[in-house]
mmCIF file of C-alpha atoms in Angstrom:
data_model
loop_
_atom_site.group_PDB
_atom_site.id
_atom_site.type_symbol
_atom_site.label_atom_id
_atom_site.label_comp_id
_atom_site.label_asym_id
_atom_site.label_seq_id
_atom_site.Cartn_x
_atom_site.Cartn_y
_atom_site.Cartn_z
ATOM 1 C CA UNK A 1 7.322 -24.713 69.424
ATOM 2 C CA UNK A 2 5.032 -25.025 66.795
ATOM 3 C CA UNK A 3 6.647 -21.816 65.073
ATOM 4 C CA UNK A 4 9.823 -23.462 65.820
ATOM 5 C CA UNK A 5 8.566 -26.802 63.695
ATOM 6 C CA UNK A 6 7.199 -24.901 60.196
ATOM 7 C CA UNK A 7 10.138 -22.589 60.213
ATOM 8 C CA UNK A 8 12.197 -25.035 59.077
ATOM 9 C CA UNK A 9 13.022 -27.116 56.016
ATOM 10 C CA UNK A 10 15.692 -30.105 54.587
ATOM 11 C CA UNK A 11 18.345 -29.237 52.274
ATOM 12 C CA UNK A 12 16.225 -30.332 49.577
ATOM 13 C CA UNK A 13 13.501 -27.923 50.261
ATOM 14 C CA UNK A 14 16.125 -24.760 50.579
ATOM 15 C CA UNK A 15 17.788 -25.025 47.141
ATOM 16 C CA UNK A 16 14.097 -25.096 45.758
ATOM 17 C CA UNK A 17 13.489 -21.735 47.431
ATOM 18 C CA UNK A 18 17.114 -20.472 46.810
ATOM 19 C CA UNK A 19 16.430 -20.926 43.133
ATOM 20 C CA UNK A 20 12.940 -19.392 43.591
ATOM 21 C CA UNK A 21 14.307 -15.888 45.626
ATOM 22 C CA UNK A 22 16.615 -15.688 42.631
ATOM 23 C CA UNK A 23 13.270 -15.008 40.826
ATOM 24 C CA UNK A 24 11.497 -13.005 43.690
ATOM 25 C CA UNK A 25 9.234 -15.513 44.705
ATOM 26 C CA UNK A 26 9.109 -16.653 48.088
ATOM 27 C CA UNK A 27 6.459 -15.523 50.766
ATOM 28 C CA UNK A 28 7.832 -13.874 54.285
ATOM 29 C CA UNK A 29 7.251 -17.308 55.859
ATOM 30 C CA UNK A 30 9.481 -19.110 53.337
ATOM 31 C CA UNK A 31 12.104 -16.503 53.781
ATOM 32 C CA UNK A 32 12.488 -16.844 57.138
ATOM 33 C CA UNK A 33 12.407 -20.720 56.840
ATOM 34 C CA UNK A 34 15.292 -20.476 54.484
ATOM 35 C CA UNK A 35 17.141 -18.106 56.679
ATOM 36 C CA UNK A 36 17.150 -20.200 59.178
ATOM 37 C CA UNK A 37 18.270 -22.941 57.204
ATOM 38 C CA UNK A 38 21.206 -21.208 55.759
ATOM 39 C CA UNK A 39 22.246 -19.800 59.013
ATOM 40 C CA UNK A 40 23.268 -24.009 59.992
ATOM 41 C CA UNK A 41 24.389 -25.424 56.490
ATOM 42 C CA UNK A 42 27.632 -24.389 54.793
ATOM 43 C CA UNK A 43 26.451 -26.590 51.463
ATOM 44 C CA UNK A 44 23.255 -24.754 50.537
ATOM 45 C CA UNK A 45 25.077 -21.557 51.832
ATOM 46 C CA UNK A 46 27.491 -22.220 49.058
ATOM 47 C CA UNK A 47 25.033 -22.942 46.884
ATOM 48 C CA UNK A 48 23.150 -19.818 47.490
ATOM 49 C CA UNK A 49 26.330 -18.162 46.606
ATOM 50 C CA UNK A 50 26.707 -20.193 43.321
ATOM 51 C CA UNK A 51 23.406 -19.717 42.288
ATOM 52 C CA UNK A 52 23.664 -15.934 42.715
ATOM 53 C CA UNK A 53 26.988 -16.200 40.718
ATOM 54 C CA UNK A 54 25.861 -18.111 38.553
ATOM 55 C CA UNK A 55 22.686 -15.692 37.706
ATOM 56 C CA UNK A 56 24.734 -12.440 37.646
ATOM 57 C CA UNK A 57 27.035 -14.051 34.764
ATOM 58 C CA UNK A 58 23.788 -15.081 32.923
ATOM 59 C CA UNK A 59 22.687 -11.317 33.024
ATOM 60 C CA UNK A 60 26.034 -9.868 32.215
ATOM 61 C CA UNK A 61 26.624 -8.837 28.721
ATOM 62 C CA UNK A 62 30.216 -9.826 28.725
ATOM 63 C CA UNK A 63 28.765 -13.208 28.666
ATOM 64 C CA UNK A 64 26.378 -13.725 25.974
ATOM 65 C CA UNK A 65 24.216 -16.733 25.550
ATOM 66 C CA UNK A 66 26.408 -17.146 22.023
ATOM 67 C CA UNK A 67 29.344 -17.065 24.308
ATOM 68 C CA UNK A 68 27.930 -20.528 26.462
ATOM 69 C CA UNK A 69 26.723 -22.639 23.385
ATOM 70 C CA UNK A 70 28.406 -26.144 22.835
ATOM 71 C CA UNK A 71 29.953 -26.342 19.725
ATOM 72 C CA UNK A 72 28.893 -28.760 16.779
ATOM 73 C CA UNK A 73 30.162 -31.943 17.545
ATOM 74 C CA UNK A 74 28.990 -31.990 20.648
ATOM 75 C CA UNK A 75 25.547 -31.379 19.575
ATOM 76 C CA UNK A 76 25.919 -33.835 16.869
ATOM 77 C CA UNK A 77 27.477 -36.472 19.092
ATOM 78 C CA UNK A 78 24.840 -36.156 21.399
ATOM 79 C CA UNK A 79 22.382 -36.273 18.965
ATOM 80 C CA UNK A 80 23.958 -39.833 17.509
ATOM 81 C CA UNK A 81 23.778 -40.818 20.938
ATOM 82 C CA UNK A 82 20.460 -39.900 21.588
ATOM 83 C CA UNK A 83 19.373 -41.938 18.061
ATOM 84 C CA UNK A 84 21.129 -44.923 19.299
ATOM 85 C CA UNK A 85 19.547 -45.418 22.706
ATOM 86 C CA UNK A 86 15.762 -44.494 21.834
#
């Protein structure tokens, strides 16, 4: 039972290690914990699948950082707004 208890995790505590297997850094024991957890929630199962999406598009050369940048007045209306509020 006691297995049972530090297997698991919240929802909270699998999309920390979801984004921490995407950089190959989780210990057997958190593995399985997240396993476990994905194998009875849909949301971080989607999120897993995001994430992973959302990495291999980051590594792709087809989509270079360039390629993702906001353009100028959006940097420069976020930096007016940024003067105004502090």
């Amino acid at each position: 039972m006691l297995l049972m208890r530090k297997t698991g995790c919240n929802c909270r505590q699998a999309t920390a290690m979801i984004e921490r297997q995407q950089a190959g850094s989780l210990t057997i024991l958190q593995r399985l914990r997240l396993r476990r957890h994905l194998s009875r929630c849909p949301p971080c199962r989607f999120f897993k699948r995001q994430t992973r999406l959302l990495g291999c598009l980051v590594r792709d050369r087809r989509y270079p950082a360039a390629a993702i940048r906001p353009d100028n007045s959006f940097i420069m209306n976020l930096l007016e707004t940024l003067k105004k509020n502090i």
